[in-house]
Amino acid sequence: MSVASTAATNTSVANTATGMKSGTIDKEAFLSLLVTQLKYQDPLNPQDPSEFVSELAQFSTLEQLTNMSSSLDSLATKTTSAQWISAIGKRVNAPSSTLSPGDEVVISPQSDYDTVTLKLKDSSTGEVTTKTLYKGESLTYTNDGDSTYAIAAQATKNGTAVSAVVTVLKKIAGVSMSDTGNTLVFNDGSTMDATGATVITE
């Protein structure tokens, strides 16, 4: 083999190697390396054909494993999407301060209280409705109407404000699916990444 062809071989192999991840090789790099071996082998001392057969078998196995991995990834995505489709009509805990139709709000005073005041501001008309909930009553309110409301809540004890946590459970109206993941769609048109979301209740 001439010096020029040896240099070309080294350059080609080096270029192939730069396309590899550390300790790994994809099927394109493997095939490129195999073609380079065939192209620059010494015609007076060719490689044993059985070695090429062995390398081709390895390439075939690599390609099958790659295809299998892609199929499993696709199946996992479709399975996750199907799970979220079955969750339509149920609710998830969502970082929101609005209640669209079908949503719930749960108010949790952080200490003893007498009353909880829930204010609902209609997003369309600006009309404000106030609901007073007394100790012993359910602190969950469901928006059974057709409007979307901005909400605020305040707990009190003997006329003094008490800290309270407001949790909004939004009703899933639909699921938008893409290659990058699933997005939950709610009745007010707002959306939320499904990653990490947990179905709370129907």
PDB file of C-alpha atoms in Angstrom:
ATOM      1  CA  MET A   1       0.000   0.000   0.000  1.00  0.00           C
ATOM      2  CA  SER A   2       1.367   3.429  -0.916  1.00  0.00           C
ATOM      3  CA  VAL A   3       2.095   6.178   1.543  1.00  0.00           C
ATOM      4  CA  ALA A   4      -0.666   8.284  -0.019  1.00  0.00           C
ATOM      5  CA  SER A   5      -3.299   5.569   0.365  1.00  0.00           C
ATOM      6  CA  THR A   6      -2.171   4.898   3.929  1.00  0.00           C
ATOM      7  CA  ALA A   7      -2.571   8.587   4.726  1.00  0.00           C
ATOM      8  CA  ALA A   8      -6.003   8.578   3.106  1.00  0.00           C
ATOM      9  CA  THR A   9      -6.970   5.569   5.179  1.00  0.00           C
ATOM     10  CA  ASN A  10      -5.815   7.201   8.393  1.00  0.00           C
ATOM     11  CA  THR A  11      -7.682  10.396   7.537  1.00  0.00           C
ATOM     12  CA  SER A  12     -10.879   8.533   6.707  1.00  0.00           C
ATOM     13  CA  VAL A  13     -10.712   6.439   9.864  1.00  0.00           C
ATOM     14  CA  ALA A  14      -9.969   9.545  11.928  1.00  0.00           C
ATOM     15  CA  ASN A  15     -12.986  11.343  10.425  1.00  0.00           C
ATOM     16  CA  THR A  16     -15.172   8.356  11.222  1.00  0.00           C
ATOM     17  CA  ALA A  17     -13.869   8.218  14.766  1.00  0.00           C
ATOM     18  CA  THR A  18     -14.674  11.869  15.395  1.00  0.00           C
ATOM     19  CA  GLY A  19     -18.355  11.114  14.661  1.00  0.00           C
ATOM     20  CA  MET A  20     -18.494   8.556  17.461  1.00  0.00           C
ATOM     21  CA  LYS A  21     -19.499   9.124  21.048  1.00  0.00           C
ATOM     22  CA  SER A  22     -17.015   8.048  23.675  1.00  0.00           C
ATOM     23  CA  GLY A  23     -16.979   4.248  23.744  1.00  0.00           C
ATOM     24  CA  THR A  24     -19.887   3.891  21.275  1.00  0.00           C
ATOM     25  CA  ILE A  25     -20.447   3.727  17.509  1.00  0.00           C
ATOM     26  CA  ASP A  26     -23.648   4.211  15.555  1.00  0.00           C
ATOM     27  CA  LYS A  27     -24.570   2.203  12.459  1.00  0.00           C
ATOM     28  CA  GLU A  28     -23.553   4.969  10.026  1.00  0.00           C
ATOM     29  CA  ALA A  29     -20.073   5.216  11.557  1.00  0.00           C
ATOM     30  CA  PHE A  30     -19.778   1.416  11.610  1.00  0.00           C
ATOM     31  CA  LEU A  31     -20.698   1.130   7.911  1.00  0.00           C
ATOM     32  CA  SER A  32     -18.332   3.978   7.012  1.00  0.00           C
ATOM     33  CA  LEU A  33     -15.493   2.231   8.832  1.00  0.00           C
ATOM     34  CA  LEU A  34     -16.262  -1.052   7.052  1.00  0.00           C
ATOM     35  CA  VAL A  35     -16.307   0.607   3.608  1.00  0.00           C
ATOM     36  CA  THR A  36     -13.010   2.330   4.413  1.00  0.00           C
ATOM     37  CA  GLN A  37     -11.460  -1.028   5.313  1.00  0.00           C
ATOM     38  CA  LEU A  38     -12.584  -2.508   1.984  1.00  0.00           C
ATOM     39  CA  LYS A  39     -11.435   0.509  -0.016  1.00  0.00           C
ATOM     40  CA  TYR A  40      -7.927   0.677   1.372  1.00  0.00           C
ATOM     41  CA  GLN A  41      -7.037  -2.948   2.065  1.00  0.00           C
ATOM     42  CA  ASP A  42      -3.764  -4.250   0.653  1.00  0.00           C
ATOM     43  CA  PRO A  43      -4.618  -6.009  -2.637  1.00  0.00           C
ATOM     44  CA  LEU A  44      -1.580  -8.296  -2.168  1.00  0.00           C
ATOM     45  CA  ASN A  45      -2.663  -9.253   1.330  1.00  0.00           C
ATOM     46  CA  PRO A  46      -6.471  -8.926   1.482  1.00  0.00           C
ATOM     47  CA  GLN A  47      -8.368  -9.361   4.683  1.00  0.00           C
ATOM     48  CA  ASP A  48      -9.801 -12.794   5.427  1.00  0.00           C
ATOM     49  CA  PRO A  49     -13.359 -12.881   3.965  1.00  0.00           C
ATOM     50  CA  SER A  50     -14.635 -14.545   7.115  1.00  0.00           C
ATOM     51  CA  GLU A  51     -13.674 -11.414   9.069  1.00  0.00           C
ATOM     52  CA  PHE A  52     -15.809  -9.300   6.738  1.00  0.00           C
ATOM     53  CA  VAL A  53     -18.710 -11.706   7.177  1.00  0.00           C
ATOM     54  CA  SER A  54     -18.301 -11.401  10.927  1.00  0.00           C
ATOM     55  CA  GLU A  55     -18.254  -7.592  10.725  1.00  0.00           C
ATOM     56  CA  LEU A  56     -21.339  -7.571   8.471  1.00  0.00           C
ATOM     57  CA  ALA A  57     -23.120  -9.784  11.001  1.00  0.00           C
ATOM     58  CA  GLN A  58     -22.188  -7.318  13.746  1.00  0.00           C
ATOM     59  CA  PHE A  59     -23.481  -4.448  11.618  1.00  0.00           C
ATOM     60  CA  SER A  60     -26.766  -6.280  11.013  1.00  0.00           C
ATOM     61  CA  THR A  61     -27.152  -6.942  14.729  1.00  0.00           C
ATOM     62  CA  LEU A  62     -26.398  -3.311  15.546  1.00  0.00           C
ATOM     63  CA  GLU A  63     -28.993  -2.095  13.049  1.00  0.00           C
ATOM     64  CA  GLN A  64     -31.651  -4.468  14.427  1.00  0.00           C
ATOM     65  CA  LEU A  65     -30.957  -3.343  17.994  1.00  0.00           C
ATOM     66  CA  THR A  66     -31.171   0.319  16.931  1.00  0.00           C
ATOM     67  CA  ASN A  67     -34.487  -0.284  15.177  1.00  0.00           C
ATOM     68  CA  MET A  68     -35.792  -2.201  18.197  1.00  0.00           C
ATOM     69  CA  SER A  69     -34.814   0.655  20.500  1.00  0.00           C
ATOM     70  CA  SER A  70     -36.639   3.163  18.271  1.00  0.00           C
ATOM     71  CA  SER A  71     -39.732   0.950  18.229  1.00  0.00           C
ATOM     72  CA  LEU A  72     -39.725   0.649  22.021  1.00  0.00           C
ATOM     73  CA  ASP A  73     -39.369   4.431  22.403  1.00  0.00           C
ATOM     74  CA  SER A  74     -42.298   4.949  20.020  1.00  0.00           C
ATOM     75  CA  LEU A  75     -44.397   2.378  21.892  1.00  0.00           C
ATOM     76  CA  ALA A  76     -43.638   4.044  25.235  1.00  0.00           C
ATOM     77  CA  THR A  77     -44.713   7.435  23.835  1.00  0.00           C
ATOM     78  CA  LYS A  78     -47.950   6.006  22.435  1.00  0.00           C
ATOM     79  CA  THR A  79     -48.701   4.215  25.726  1.00  0.00           C
ATOM     80  CA  THR A  80     -48.199   7.430  27.707  1.00  0.00           C
ATOM     81  CA  SER A  81     -50.412   9.325  25.253  1.00  0.00           C
ATOM     82  CA  ALA A  82     -53.158   6.699  25.584  1.00  0.00           C
ATOM     83  CA  GLN A  83     -53.013   7.002  29.385  1.00  0.00           C
ATOM     84  CA  TRP A  84     -53.557  10.769  29.170  1.00  0.00           C
ATOM     85  CA  ILE A  85     -56.396  10.380  26.667  1.00  0.00           C
ATOM     86  CA  SER A  86     -58.148   8.143  29.197  1.00  0.00           C
ATOM     87  CA  ALA A  87     -57.683  10.922  31.790  1.00  0.00           C
ATOM     88  CA  ILE A  88     -59.860  13.395  29.849  1.00  0.00           C
ATOM     89  CA  GLY A  89     -62.675  14.541  32.155  1.00  0.00           C
ATOM     90  CA  LYS A  90     -60.535  14.034  35.261  1.00  0.00           C
ATOM     91  CA  ARG A  91     -58.623  16.708  37.161  1.00  0.00           C
ATOM     92  CA  VAL A  92     -54.983  17.475  37.831  1.00  0.00           C
ATOM     93  CA  ASN A  93     -53.272  19.755  40.312  1.00  0.00           C
ATOM     94  CA  ALA A  94     -52.289  22.786  38.230  1.00  0.00           C
ATOM     95  CA  PRO A  95     -50.448  26.009  39.090  1.00  0.00           C
ATOM     96  CA  SER A  96     -53.305  28.408  38.355  1.00  0.00           C
ATOM     97  CA  SER A  97     -55.366  31.163  39.945  1.00  0.00           C
ATOM     98  CA  THR A  98     -58.365  30.749  37.648  1.00  0.00           C
ATOM     99  CA  LEU A  99     -61.298  28.351  37.638  1.00  0.00           C
ATOM    100  CA  SER A 100     -62.642  27.328  34.266  1.00  0.00           C
ATOM    101  CA  PRO A 101     -65.881  25.294  33.984  1.00  0.00           C
ATOM    102  CA  GLY A 102     -65.505  21.962  35.783  1.00  0.00           C
ATOM    103  CA  ASP A 103     -62.442  23.027  37.811  1.00  0.00           C
ATOM    104  CA  GLU A 104     -62.227  22.766  41.606  1.00  0.00           C
ATOM    105  CA  VAL A 105     -60.456  24.799  44.233  1.00  0.00           C
ATOM    106  CA  VAL A 106     -59.411  23.378  47.617  1.00  0.00           C
ATOM    107  CA  ILE A 107     -58.609  25.835  50.428  1.00  0.00           C
ATOM    108  CA  SER A 108     -56.369  24.643  53.255  1.00  0.00           C
ATOM    109  CA  PRO A 109     -55.992  27.026  56.251  1.00  0.00           C
ATOM    110  CA  GLN A 110     -52.584  26.573  57.854  1.00  0.00           C
ATOM    111  CA  SER A 111     -53.928  26.963  61.403  1.00  0.00           C
ATOM    112  CA  ASP A 112     -57.230  27.130  63.287  1.00  0.00           C
ATOM    113  CA  TYR A 113     -59.884  29.276  61.594  1.00  0.00           C
ATOM    114  CA  ASP A 114     -63.518  30.385  61.871  1.00  0.00           C
ATOM    115  CA  THR A 115     -64.353  31.220  58.255  1.00  0.00           C
ATOM    116  CA  VAL A 116     -62.916  31.126  54.750  1.00  0.00           C
ATOM    117  CA  THR A 117     -63.945  33.753  52.208  1.00  0.00           C
ATOM    118  CA  LEU A 118     -63.673  32.787  48.543  1.00  0.00           C
ATOM    119  CA  LYS A 119     -63.856  35.574  45.964  1.00  0.00           C
ATOM    120  CA  LEU A 120     -64.753  34.715  42.369  1.00  0.00           C
ATOM    121  CA  LYS A 121     -64.231  37.383  39.706  1.00  0.00           C
ATOM    122  CA  ASP A 122     -65.898  36.629  36.373  1.00  0.00           C
ATOM    123  CA  SER A 123     -63.211  36.971  33.699  1.00  0.00           C
ATOM    124  CA  SER A 124     -65.740  38.208  31.125  1.00  0.00           C
ATOM    125  CA  THR A 125     -67.919  40.646  33.079  1.00  0.00           C
ATOM    126  CA  GLY A 126     -65.682  41.564  36.014  1.00  0.00           C
ATOM    127  CA  GLU A 127     -68.530  40.752  38.421  1.00  0.00           C
ATOM    128  CA  VAL A 128     -67.305  39.564  41.824  1.00  0.00           C
ATOM    129  CA  THR A 129     -69.094  36.860  43.806  1.00  0.00           C
ATOM    130  CA  THR A 130     -68.188  36.113  47.416  1.00  0.00           C
ATOM    131  CA  LYS A 131     -68.751  32.775  49.146  1.00  0.00           C
ATOM    132  CA  THR A 132     -68.266  32.312  52.885  1.00  0.00           C
ATOM    133  CA  LEU A 133     -67.354  28.848  54.136  1.00  0.00           C
ATOM    134  CA  TYR A 134     -67.543  28.111  57.865  1.00  0.00           C
ATOM    135  CA  LYS A 135     -65.411  25.775  59.953  1.00  0.00           C
ATOM    136  CA  GLY A 136     -66.744  22.242  59.586  1.00  0.00           C
ATOM    137  CA  GLU A 137     -68.001  22.846  56.045  1.00  0.00           C
ATOM    138  CA  SER A 138     -66.271  21.480  52.945  1.00  0.00           C
ATOM    139  CA  LEU A 139     -63.479  23.767  51.793  1.00  0.00           C
ATOM    140  CA  THR A 140     -63.736  22.486  48.218  1.00  0.00           C
ATOM    141  CA  TYR A 141     -65.606  24.567  45.642  1.00  0.00           C
ATOM    142  CA  THR A 142     -66.453  23.320  42.131  1.00  0.00           C
ATOM    143  CA  ASN A 143     -67.145  25.688  39.248  1.00  0.00           C
ATOM    144  CA  ASP A 144     -70.344  24.177  37.846  1.00  0.00           C
ATOM    145  CA  GLY A 145     -71.122  27.216  35.688  1.00  0.00           C
ATOM    146  CA  ASP A 146     -70.067  28.270  32.212  1.00  0.00           C
ATOM    147  CA  SER A 147     -67.809  31.180  33.185  1.00  0.00           C
ATOM    148  CA  THR A 148     -64.118  31.347  34.039  1.00  0.00           C
ATOM    149  CA  TYR A 149     -63.224  33.041  37.329  1.00  0.00           C
ATOM    150  CA  ALA A 150     -60.133  34.590  38.843  1.00  0.00           C
ATOM    151  CA  ILE A 151     -60.035  33.430  42.461  1.00  0.00           C
ATOM    152  CA  ALA A 152     -58.726  34.617  45.813  1.00  0.00           C
ATOM    153  CA  ALA A 153     -59.265  33.125  49.271  1.00  0.00           C
ATOM    154  CA  GLN A 154     -58.756  34.359  52.814  1.00  0.00           C
ATOM    155  CA  ALA A 155     -59.185  32.474  56.104  1.00  0.00           C
ATOM    156  CA  THR A 156     -59.814  34.282  59.400  1.00  0.00           C
ATOM    157  CA  LYS A 157     -59.847  33.479  63.110  1.00  0.00           C
ATOM    158  CA  ASN A 158     -61.571  35.973  65.429  1.00  0.00           C
ATOM    159  CA  GLY A 159     -61.298  38.576  62.689  1.00  0.00           C
ATOM    160  CA  THR A 160     -57.556  37.998  62.188  1.00  0.00           C
ATOM    161  CA  ALA A 161     -56.225  36.740  58.873  1.00  0.00           C
ATOM    162  CA  VAL A 162     -54.970  33.162  58.808  1.00  0.00           C
ATOM    163  CA  SER A 163     -52.552  31.839  56.198  1.00  0.00           C
ATOM    164  CA  ALA A 164     -54.210  29.487  53.694  1.00  0.00           C
ATOM    165  CA  VAL A 165     -53.025  27.418  50.744  1.00  0.00           C
ATOM    166  CA  VAL A 166     -55.201  27.438  47.613  1.00  0.00           C
ATOM    167  CA  THR A 167     -54.970  24.368  45.337  1.00  0.00           C
ATOM    168  CA  VAL A 168     -56.610  24.425  41.905  1.00  0.00           C
ATOM    169  CA  LEU A 169     -57.644  21.142  40.328  1.00  0.00           C
ATOM    170  CA  LYS A 170     -58.213  21.748  36.636  1.00  0.00           C
ATOM    171  CA  LYS A 171     -60.438  19.490  34.547  1.00  0.00           C
ATOM    172  CA  ILE A 172     -58.700  17.979  31.508  1.00  0.00           C
ATOM    173  CA  ALA A 173     -60.624  18.850  28.343  1.00  0.00           C
ATOM    174  CA  GLY A 174     -58.144  17.409  25.845  1.00  0.00           C
ATOM    175  CA  VAL A 175     -54.604  16.227  25.175  1.00  0.00           C
ATOM    176  CA  SER A 176     -52.262  17.616  22.526  1.00  0.00           C
ATOM    177  CA  MET A 177     -49.687  15.013  21.430  1.00  0.00           C
ATOM    178  CA  SER A 178     -46.369  15.620  19.678  1.00  0.00           C
ATOM    179  CA  ASP A 179     -42.932  14.034  19.323  1.00  0.00           C
ATOM    180  CA  THR A 180     -41.681  16.179  22.189  1.00  0.00           C
ATOM    181  CA  GLY A 181     -44.390  15.083  24.636  1.00  0.00           C
ATOM    182  CA  ASN A 182     -47.989  15.543  25.697  1.00  0.00           C
ATOM    183  CA  THR A 183     -49.738  18.773  26.654  1.00  0.00           C
ATOM    184  CA  LEU A 184     -52.921  18.893  28.732  1.00  0.00           C
ATOM    185  CA  VAL A 185     -55.622  21.286  27.532  1.00  0.00           C
ATOM    186  CA  PHE A 186     -58.200  22.760  29.926  1.00  0.00           C
ATOM    187  CA  ASN A 187     -61.682  24.206  29.386  1.00  0.00           C
ATOM    188  CA  ASP A 188     -60.452  27.813  29.389  1.00  0.00           C
ATOM    189  CA  GLY A 189     -57.918  27.056  26.642  1.00  0.00           C
ATOM    190  CA  SER A 190     -54.937  27.112  28.985  1.00  0.00           C
ATOM    191  CA  THR A 191     -52.400  24.295  28.721  1.00  0.00           C
ATOM    192  CA  MET A 192     -49.925  22.429  30.900  1.00  0.00           C
ATOM    193  CA  ASP A 193     -47.031  20.086  30.160  1.00  0.00           C
ATOM    194  CA  ALA A 194     -48.158  16.566  31.121  1.00  0.00           C
ATOM    195  CA  THR A 195     -44.682  15.634  32.350  1.00  0.00           C
ATOM    196  CA  GLY A 196     -44.879  15.027  36.095  1.00  0.00           C
ATOM    197  CA  ALA A 197     -48.625  15.811  36.266  1.00  0.00           C
ATOM    198  CA  THR A 198     -50.716  13.535  38.456  1.00  0.00           C
ATOM    199  CA  VAL A 199     -54.406  12.848  38.058  1.00  0.00           C
ATOM    200  CA  ILE A 200     -56.082  13.865  41.320  1.00  0.00           C
ATOM    201  CA  THR A 201     -59.757  13.028  40.922  1.00  0.00           C
ATOM    202  CA  GLU A 202     -62.618  12.730  38.470  1.00  0.00           C
TER     203      GLU A 202
END
